[in-house]
Coordinates of N, CA and C and ligand atoms in Angstrom, one line a residue:
M1 N 99.8 114.4 110.8 CA 100.5 115.7 110.5 C 100.4 116.0 109.0
L2 N 100.2 117.3 108.8 CA 99.9 117.8 107.5 C 101.0 117.6 106.5
N3 N 102.2 117.6 107.0 CA 103.4 117.6 106.2 C 103.9 116.3 105.7
K4 N 103.2 115.2 106.1 CA 103.6 113.9 105.7 C 103.3 113.6 104.3
A5 N 104.1 112.7 103.7 CA 103.8 112.3 102.3 C 102.6 111.3 102.4
R6 N 101.7 111.4 101.5 CA 100.5 110.5 101.6 C 100.8 109.3 100.7
I7 N 100.8 108.1 101.3 CA 101.2 106.9 100.6 C 100.0 106.0 100.2
A8 N 100.0 105.5 99.0 CA 99.1 104.5 98.6 C 99.9 103.2 98.4
V9 N 99.4 102.1 98.9 CA 100.1 100.8 98.7 C 99.2 100.0 97.8
L10 N 99.8 99.5 96.7 CA 99.1 98.7 95.7 C 99.5 97.2 96.0
V11 N 98.5 96.3 96.1 CA 98.7 94.9 96.5 C 97.8 94.0 95.6
S12 N 98.2 92.7 95.6 CA 97.4 91.7 94.9 C 97.1 90.5 95.7
G13 N 97.9 90.2 96.8 CA 97.7 88.9 97.5 C 97.7 89.0 99.0
G14 N 98.7 88.2 99.6 CA 98.7 88.1 101.0 C 99.0 89.3 101.8
G15 N 99.9 90.2 101.2 CA 100.1 91.5 101.9 C 101.1 91.5 103.0
T16 N 102.0 90.5 103.1 CA 103.0 90.6 104.2 C 103.9 91.8 104.1
N17 N 104.2 92.3 102.9 CA 104.9 93.5 102.8 C 104.1 94.7 103.2
L18 N 102.8 94.7 102.9 CA 102.0 95.8 103.4 C 102.0 95.8 104.9
Q19 N 101.9 94.6 105.5 CA 101.9 94.4 107.0 C 103.2 95.0 107.5
A20 N 104.3 94.8 106.9 CA 105.6 95.3 107.3 C 105.6 96.8 107.3
L21 N 104.9 97.4 106.3 CA 104.8 98.9 106.2 C 104.0 99.4 107.4
I22 N 102.8 98.7 107.6 CA 101.9 99.1 108.7 C 102.7 99.1 110.0
D23 N 103.4 98.0 110.2 CA 104.1 97.8 111.5 C 105.2 98.8 111.7
A24 N 105.9 99.1 110.6 CA 107.0 100.1 110.6 C 106.4 101.5 110.9
Q25 N 105.2 101.8 110.4 CA 104.6 103.1 110.7 C 104.3 103.2 112.2
K26 N 103.8 102.1 112.7 CA 103.4 102.0 114.2 C 104.7 102.1 115.0
A27 N 105.8 101.5 114.5 CA 107.0 101.5 115.3 C 107.8 102.7 115.2
G28 N 107.4 103.7 114.4 CA 108.1 104.9 114.2 C 109.3 104.8 113.2
I29 N 109.3 103.8 112.4 CA 110.4 103.6 111.4 C 110.0 104.5 110.2
I30 N 108.7 104.5 109.9 CA 108.2 105.5 108.9 C 107.6 106.6 109.6
T31 N 108.2 107.8 109.5 CA 107.7 109.0 110.2 C 107.4 110.1 109.2
S32 N 108.0 110.0 108.0 CA 107.8 111.1 107.0 C 106.6 110.8 106.1
G33 N 106.0 109.6 106.1 CA 104.9 109.3 105.3 C 103.8 108.6 106.1
E34 N 102.6 108.6 105.5 CA 101.5 108.0 106.2 C 100.7 107.2 105.1
I35 N 100.5 105.9 105.5 CA 99.7 105.0 104.6 C 98.3 105.5 104.6
S36 N 97.8 106.0 103.5 CA 96.5 106.6 103.4 C 95.5 105.8 102.7
L37 N 96.0 104.9 101.8 CA 95.1 104.1 100.9 C 95.8 102.8 100.5
V38 N 95.0 101.8 100.5 CA 95.5 100.5 99.9 C 94.6 100.1 98.8
I39 N 95.1 99.9 97.6 CA 94.4 99.5 96.4 C 94.8 98.1 96.0
S40 N 93.7 97.2 95.8 CA 94.0 95.9 95.3 C 93.3 95.7 93.9
N41 N 94.0 95.0 93.1 CA 93.3 94.6 91.8 C 92.5 93.3 92.0
N42 N 92.5 92.8 93.2 CA 91.9 91.5 93.4 C 91.1 91.6 94.7
A43 N 89.8 91.5 94.6 CA 88.8 91.7 95.7 C 89.1 90.7 96.8
G44 N 89.7 89.5 96.5 CA 89.8 88.5 97.5 C 91.2 88.6 98.2
A45 N 92.0 89.6 97.9 CA 93.3 89.7 98.5 C 93.2 89.8 100.0
Y46 N 94.0 89.0 100.7 CA 94.0 89.1 102.2 C 94.6 90.4 102.6
A47 N 95.4 91.0 101.8 CA 96.0 92.3 102.1 C 94.9 93.3 102.4
L48 N 93.8 93.2 101.8 CA 92.7 94.2 102.1 C 92.2 94.1 103.5
T49 N 92.2 92.8 104.0 CA 91.8 92.6 105.5 C 92.8 93.2 106.4
R50 N 94.1 93.1 106.0 CA 95.2 93.7 106.8 C 95.0 95.2 106.9
A51 N 94.7 95.8 105.8 CA 94.4 97.2 105.7 C 93.2 97.6 106.6
E52 N 92.2 96.9 106.4 CA 90.9 97.2 107.2 C 91.2 97.1 108.7
N53 N 92.0 96.0 109.1 CA 92.3 95.8 110.5 C 93.1 97.0 111.0
A54 N 93.9 97.6 110.2 CA 94.7 98.8 110.6 C 94.0 100.1 110.4
G55 N 92.7 100.0 110.0 CA 91.9 101.3 109.8 C 92.3 102.1 108.6
I56 N 92.9 101.4 107.6 CA 93.3 102.2 106.4 C 92.2 102.0 105.3
K57 N 92.0 103.1 104.6 CA 91.0 103.1 103.6 C 91.4 102.1 102.4
T58 N 90.4 101.4 101.9 CA 90.8 100.5 100.8 C 89.9 100.7 99.5
A59 N 90.4 100.3 98.4 CA 89.7 100.3 97.2 C 90.1 99.1 96.3
V60 N 89.1 98.6 95.5 CA 89.4 97.5 94.6 C 89.3 98.0 93.2
V61 N 90.3 97.8 92.4 CA 90.2 98.3 91.0 C 90.7 97.0 90.2
S62 N 89.7 96.5 89.5 CA 90.0 95.2 88.8 C 90.3 95.4 87.3
K63 N 91.5 94.9 87.0 CA 92.0 95.0 85.6 C 91.1 94.1 84.7
K64 N 90.8 92.9 85.3 CA 90.0 91.9 84.6 C 88.7 92.5 84.1
E65 N 88.0 93.2 85.1 CA 86.7 93.8 84.8 C 86.8 95.0 83.9
L66 N 87.8 95.8 84.1 CA 87.8 97.1 83.5 C 88.6 97.1 82.1
G67 N 89.5 96.2 82.0 CA 90.4 96.2 80.8 C 91.6 97.2 81.1
A68 N 92.7 97.0 80.4 CA 93.9 97.7 80.7 C 93.8 99.2 80.8
E69 N 93.2 99.8 79.8 CA 93.2 101.3 79.8 C 92.3 101.9 80.9
K70 N 91.1 101.4 81.0 CA 90.2 101.9 82.0 C 90.7 101.6 83.4
F71 N 91.4 100.5 83.5 CA 92.1 100.1 84.8 C 93.0 101.2 85.3
E72 N 93.9 101.6 84.4 CA 94.9 102.6 84.8 C 94.2 104.0 85.0
E73 N 93.2 104.3 84.2 CA 92.4 105.6 84.4 C 91.8 105.6 85.8
T74 N 91.2 104.4 86.2 CA 90.5 104.3 87.5 C 91.5 104.4 88.6
L75 N 92.7 103.8 88.4 CA 93.8 103.9 89.5 C 94.2 105.3 89.7
I76 N 94.4 106.0 88.6 CA 94.8 107.4 88.6 C 93.8 108.3 89.3
A77 N 92.5 108.0 89.0 CA 91.4 108.8 89.6 C 91.4 108.5 91.1
E78 N 91.6 107.3 91.6 CA 91.6 107.0 93.0 C 92.8 107.7 93.7
L79 N 94.0 107.7 93.0 CA 95.2 108.3 93.6 C 95.0 109.8 93.7
E80 N 94.4 110.4 92.7 CA 94.2 111.8 92.7 C 93.2 112.2 93.8
K81 N 92.1 111.5 93.8 CA 91.0 111.7 94.8 C 91.6 111.7 96.2
N82 N 92.6 110.9 96.4 CA 93.2 110.8 97.8 C 94.5 111.5 98.0
S83 N 94.8 112.4 97.0 CA 96.0 113.3 97.1 C 97.3 112.5 97.4
I84 N 97.5 111.4 96.7 CA 98.6 110.5 97.0 C 99.9 111.1 96.4
D85 N 100.9 111.1 97.3 CA 102.3 111.6 96.8 C 103.2 110.4 96.4
L86 N 103.0 109.3 97.1 CA 104.0 108.1 96.8 C 103.2 106.8 96.7
I87 N 103.5 106.1 95.6 CA 102.8 104.8 95.3 C 103.8 103.7 95.6
I88 N 103.4 102.8 96.5 CA 104.3 101.6 96.8 C 103.6 100.4 96.3
L89 N 104.4 99.7 95.4 CA 103.9 98.4 94.9 C 104.5 97.3 95.8
A90 N 103.5 96.7 96.5 CA 104.0 95.7 97.5 C 103.3 94.3 97.2
G91 N 103.9 93.6 96.2 CA 103.3 92.4 95.8 C 102.1 92.7 94.8
F92 N 102.3 93.7 94.0 CA 101.2 94.1 93.0 C 101.6 93.4 91.7
M93 N 100.7 92.6 91.3 CA 101.1 91.7 90.2 C 100.6 92.2 88.8
C94 N 100.4 93.5 88.6 CA 100.1 94.0 87.3 C 101.2 94.9 86.9
I95 N 101.5 94.8 85.6 CA 102.6 95.7 85.0 C 101.9 97.0 84.6
L96 N 102.5 98.2 85.0 CA 101.9 99.5 84.7 C 102.5 100.0 83.4
S97 N 101.7 100.6 82.6 CA 102.2 101.1 81.3 C 103.0 102.4 81.4
E98 N 103.7 102.8 80.4 CA 104.5 104.0 80.4 C 103.5 105.2 80.6
N99 N 102.3 105.1 80.1 CA 101.4 106.2 80.3 C 101.2 106.5 81.8
F100 N 101.1 105.4 82.5 CA 100.9 105.5 84.0 C 102.3 106.0 84.7
T101 N 103.3 105.2 84.4 CA 104.6 105.4 85.2 C 105.1 106.8 84.9
S102 N 104.9 107.4 83.7 CA 105.5 108.7 83.4 C 104.8 109.8 84.1
K103 N 103.6 109.5 84.7 CA 102.9 110.5 85.5 C 103.5 110.7 86.9
Y104 N 104.3 109.7 87.3 CA 104.8 109.6 88.7 C 106.3 109.4 88.7
P105 N 107.1 110.2 88.1 CA 108.5 110.0 88.1 C 109.1 110.0 89.5
K106 N 109.8 109.0 89.9 CA 110.4 108.9 91.3 C 109.3 108.9 92.4
R107 N 108.1 108.6 92.0 CA 107.0 108.6 93.0 C 106.4 107.2 93.1
I108 N 107.0 106.2 92.4 CA 106.5 104.8 92.5 C 107.7 104.0 92.9
I109 N 107.5 103.2 93.9 CA 108.6 102.2 94.3 C 108.0 100.8 94.3
N110 N 108.9 99.8 94.1 CA 108.5 98.4 94.0 C 109.5 97.5 94.8
V111 N 109.0 96.5 95.4 CA 109.9 95.5 96.0 C 109.9 94.3 95.1
H112 N 111.1 93.8 94.8 CA 111.2 92.6 94.0 C 112.1 91.6 94.7
P113 N 111.7 90.3 94.7 CA 112.4 89.3 95.5 C 113.6 88.7 94.8
S114 N 114.4 89.5 94.2 CA 115.8 89.0 93.8 C 116.7 90.2 93.8
L115 N 118.0 89.8 93.5 CA 119.0 90.9 93.3 C 118.9 91.3 91.9
I116 N 118.2 92.4 91.5 CA 118.1 92.9 90.2 C 119.5 93.3 89.7
P117 N 120.0 92.9 88.6 CA 119.3 92.5 87.4 C 119.1 91.0 87.2
S118 N 119.3 90.2 88.2 CA 119.0 88.8 88.1 C 117.5 88.5 88.3
F119 N 117.0 87.5 87.6 CA 115.6 87.0 87.8 C 114.6 88.1 87.9
C120 N 114.5 89.0 86.9 CA 113.5 90.1 87.0 C 113.0 90.3 85.6
G121 N 112.1 91.3 85.5 CA 111.4 91.6 84.3 C 110.1 90.8 84.1
E122 N 109.5 91.0 82.9 CA 108.2 90.4 82.7 C 108.3 88.8 83.0
G123 N 107.3 88.3 83.6 CA 107.2 86.9 83.9 C 107.8 86.5 85.2
F124 N 108.7 87.3 85.8 CA 109.3 87.0 87.1 C 108.6 87.7 88.2
Y125 N 107.7 86.9 88.9 CA 107.0 87.5 90.0 C 106.7 86.4 91.0
G126 N 106.6 86.8 92.3 CA 106.2 85.8 93.3 C 107.1 84.6 93.4
L127 N 106.6 83.4 93.5 CA 107.3 82.2 93.7 C 108.2 81.9 92.5
R128 N 107.8 82.4 91.3 CA 108.5 82.1 90.1 C 109.9 82.6 90.1
V129 N 110.1 83.7 90.8 CA 111.5 84.3 90.9 C 112.4 83.3 91.7
H130 N 111.8 82.7 92.8 CA 112.6 81.8 93.6 C 112.8 80.5 92.9
E131 N 111.8 80.0 92.1 CA 112.0 78.8 91.3 C 113.1 79.0 90.4
A132 N 113.2 80.2 89.7 CA 114.2 80.4 88.7 C 115.6 80.5 89.4
A133 N 115.7 81.1 90.5 CA 117.0 81.2 91.2 C 117.5 79.8 91.6
L134 N 116.6 79.0 92.1 CA 117.0 77.6 92.5 C 117.4 76.8 91.3
E135 N 116.6 76.9 90.2 CA 116.9 76.2 89.0 C 118.2 76.6 88.4
Y136 N 118.6 77.8 88.5 CA 119.9 78.3 87.9 C 121.0 77.8 88.8
G137 N 120.7 77.7 90.1 CA 121.8 77.2 91.0 C 122.6 78.3 91.7
V138 N 122.1 79.6 91.7 CA 122.8 80.6 92.3 C 122.9 80.3 93.8
K139 N 124.0 80.8 94.5 CA 124.2 80.5 95.9 C 123.7 81.7 96.8
V140 N 123.5 82.8 96.1 CA 123.1 84.0 96.9 C 121.9 84.6 96.1
T141 N 120.9 85.0 96.7 CA 119.8 85.8 96.1 C 119.5 87.0 97.0
G142 N 118.3 87.5 97.0 CA 118.0 88.7 97.9 C 116.8 89.4 97.4
A143 N 116.8 90.7 97.8 CA 115.6 91.5 97.4 C 116.1 92.9 97.0
T144 N 115.3 93.6 96.2 CA 115.6 94.9 95.7 C 114.4 95.8 95.8
V145 N 114.6 97.0 96.3 CA 113.6 98.0 96.2 C 114.0 99.1 95.2
H146 N 113.2 99.4 94.2 CA 113.6 100.3 93.1 C 112.5 101.2 92.7
F147 N 112.9 102.3 92.1 CA 111.9 103.2 91.5 C 111.3 102.5 90.3
V148 N 110.0 102.8 90.0 CA 109.4 102.1 88.8 C 109.3 103.1 87.7
N149 N 109.8 102.6 86.5 CA 109.6 103.4 85.3 C 109.0 102.4 84.2
E150 N 109.1 102.8 83.0 CA 108.4 102.0 81.9 C 109.0 100.6 81.7
I151 N 110.2 100.4 82.2 CA 110.8 99.0 82.0 C 110.5 98.2 83.2
P152 N 109.8 97.0 83.0 CA 109.5 96.2 84.2 C 110.8 95.8 85.0
D153 N 110.8 96.2 86.3 CA 112.0 96.0 87.2 C 113.2 96.8 86.7
G154 N 113.1 97.8 85.9 CA 114.2 98.5 85.3 C 114.6 99.8 85.9
G155 N 113.8 100.3 86.8 CA 114.1 101.6 87.4 C 115.2 101.7 88.3
E156 N 115.7 102.9 88.7 CA 116.8 103.1 89.6 C 116.7 102.3 90.9
I157 N 117.8 101.6 91.3 CA 117.7 100.8 92.5 C 117.9 101.8 93.7
I158 N 117.1 101.5 94.8 CA 117.1 102.3 96.0 C 117.9 101.5 97.1
L159 N 117.5 100.3 97.3 CA 118.1 99.4 98.4 C 118.1 98.0 97.9
Q160 N 119.2 97.3 98.3 CA 119.3 95.8 98.0 C 119.9 95.1 99.2
K161 N 119.5 93.9 99.4 CA 120.1 93.0 100.4 C 120.2 91.6 99.9
A162 N 121.4 91.0 100.2 CA 121.6 89.6 99.8 C 121.1 88.7 100.8
V163 N 120.7 87.5 100.4 CA 120.2 86.4 101.3 C 120.9 85.1 100.7
E164 N 121.4 84.3 101.6 CA 122.0 83.0 101.3 C 121.0 82.0 100.9
I165 N 121.3 81.2 99.9 CA 120.5 80.0 99.5 C 121.1 78.8 100.3
E166 N 120.3 78.0 100.9 CA 120.8 76.9 101.7 C 120.4 75.6 101.0
V167 N 121.2 74.5 101.3 CA 120.9 73.2 100.8 C 119.5 72.8 101.2
G168 N 118.8 72.2 100.3 CA 117.4 71.7 100.6 C 116.3 72.8 100.4
D169 N 116.7 74.0 100.0 CA 115.7 75.0 99.9 C 114.7 74.6 98.8
T170 N 113.4 74.9 99.1 CA 112.3 74.9 98.1 C 112.0 76.3 97.8
P171 N 111.3 76.6 96.7 CA 110.9 77.9 96.4 C 110.1 78.6 97.6
E172 N 109.3 77.8 98.3 CA 108.5 78.4 99.4 C 109.4 78.7 100.6
I173 N 110.4 77.8 100.9 CA 111.3 78.1 102.0 C 112.1 79.4 101.7
L174 N 112.6 79.4 100.4 CA 113.5 80.5 100.0 C 112.7 81.8 100.0
Q175 N 111.4 81.8 99.6 CA 110.6 83.0 99.5 C 110.5 83.6 100.9
K176 N 110.2 82.7 101.9 CA 110.0 83.1 103.3 C 111.3 83.7 103.8
R177 N 112.5 83.1 103.5 CA 113.7 83.7 104.0 C 114.0 85.0 103.4
V178 N 113.8 85.2 102.1 CA 114.0 86.5 101.5 C 113.1 87.5 102.0
M179 N 111.9 87.2 102.3 CA 110.9 88.1 103.0 C 111.5 88.5 104.3
E180 N 111.8 87.5 105.2 CA 112.1 87.8 106.6 C 113.5 88.6 106.7
Q181 N 114.4 88.1 105.8 CA 115.8 88.7 106.0 C 116.0 90.0 105.1
A182 N 115.1 90.2 104.1 CA 115.3 91.3 103.3 C 114.1 92.2 103.0
E183 N 113.1 91.7 102.4 CA 112.0 92.5 102.0 C 111.3 93.3 103.1
W184 N 111.0 92.7 104.2 CA 110.2 93.3 105.2 C 111.0 94.4 105.9
N185 N 112.3 94.4 105.7 CA 113.2 95.4 106.3 C 113.5 96.5 105.3
L186 N 113.7 96.1 104.0 CA 114.1 97.1 103.0 C 112.9 98.0 102.6
L187 N 111.7 97.4 102.5 CA 110.6 98.2 101.9 C 110.3 99.4 102.9
P188 N 110.1 99.1 104.2 CA 109.8 100.3 105.1 C 110.9 101.3 105.1
R189 N 112.2 100.9 105.0 CA 113.3 101.8 105.0 C 113.3 102.7 103.7
A190 N 113.0 102.0 102.6 CA 112.9 102.8 101.3 C 111.7 103.7 101.4
A191 N 110.6 103.3 101.9 CA 109.4 104.1 102.0 C 109.7 105.4 102.8
E192 N 110.5 105.2 103.9 CA 110.8 106.4 104.7 C 111.8 107.3 103.9
M193 N 112.8 106.7 103.3 CA 113.7 107.5 102.5 C 113.0 108.4 101.5
V194 N 112.2 107.8 100.7 CA 111.5 108.5 99.6 C 110.5 109.5 100.2
S195 N 109.8 109.1 101.2 CA 108.8 110.0 101.8 C 109.6 111.3 102.3
A196 N 110.7 111.1 103.0 CA 111.5 112.2 103.5 C 111.9 113.1 102.4
E197 N 112.3 112.5 101.2 CA 112.7 113.4 100.1 C 111.5 114.2 99.6
I198 N 110.3 113.6 99.5 CA 109.1 114.2 99.1 C 108.8 115.4 100.0
V199 N 108.8 115.2 101.3 CA 108.5 116.2 102.2 C 109.5 117.4 102.1
K200 N 110.8 117.0 101.9 CA 111.9 118.0 101.8 C 111.7 118.9 100.6
S201 N 111.2 118.3 99.5 CA 111.1 119.0 98.2 C 109.9 119.9 98.1
R202 N 109.1 120.0 99.2 CA 107.9 120.8 99.2 C 108.2 122.3 99.4
Ligands
GAR301 C1 106.8 89.4 97.6 O1 107.8 88.4 97.7 C2 107.1 90.5 96.6 O2 108.5 90.8 96.6 C3 106.8 89.8 95.3 O3 105.6 89.1 95.6 C4 105.5 88.8 97.0 C5 104.2 89.4 97.6 O4 104.1 88.9 98.9 N1 106.6 90.7 94.2 C6 107.0 90.5 93.0 O5 107.3 89.4 92.6 C7 106.8 91.7 92.0 N2 107.5 91.4 90.8 P1 103.1 89.7 99.9 O6 101.8 89.9 99.2 O7 103.0 88.8 101.1 O8 103.8 91.1 100.2

């Protein structure tokens, strides 16, 4: 449908959140947007295989090879070439500069595996977030979907969900519970909410 928001999902690794978005689109949970492109900074990311299996166009843009400035220029060129309206960071392990984020106000969302403002910001990503939560001894953690601005994990919060920490949790067990009980549900819902806003604003 012509009127859908065109979505690019940026990934770095396994891509279970990307899979949740693909499944939500198939299930009719995302109807206002369409995943049109998946970009990885890492050519070996399994997320790329998930995209290919779903028939979604992919691109690899390597920060290591290009350097920070050219990396963002190339990302922007890919996004423009594909007329992208909404950028979803789904396990994307690169911090984007203000030069990039200011081009897309309220058009970039990110999923973070904690209840922001706890365990977030530079250095808090992937398993490290869960290690920090367990080390601190909090009894509740969760996930947050937020808009992305120039402050790492500092943009306006869209959705949050709490998840209980259980006795005997390891970072890996906790990561899986947070994904299952929060991330895979929140991210598709937020994608639909923001896509619907984009479509309405046209
Ligand atoms: C997810 O838990 C996501 O929230 C986290 O990385 C994991 C990626 O898993 N993102 C961050 O920590 C960003 N700061 P996935 O590749 O299976 O979706």
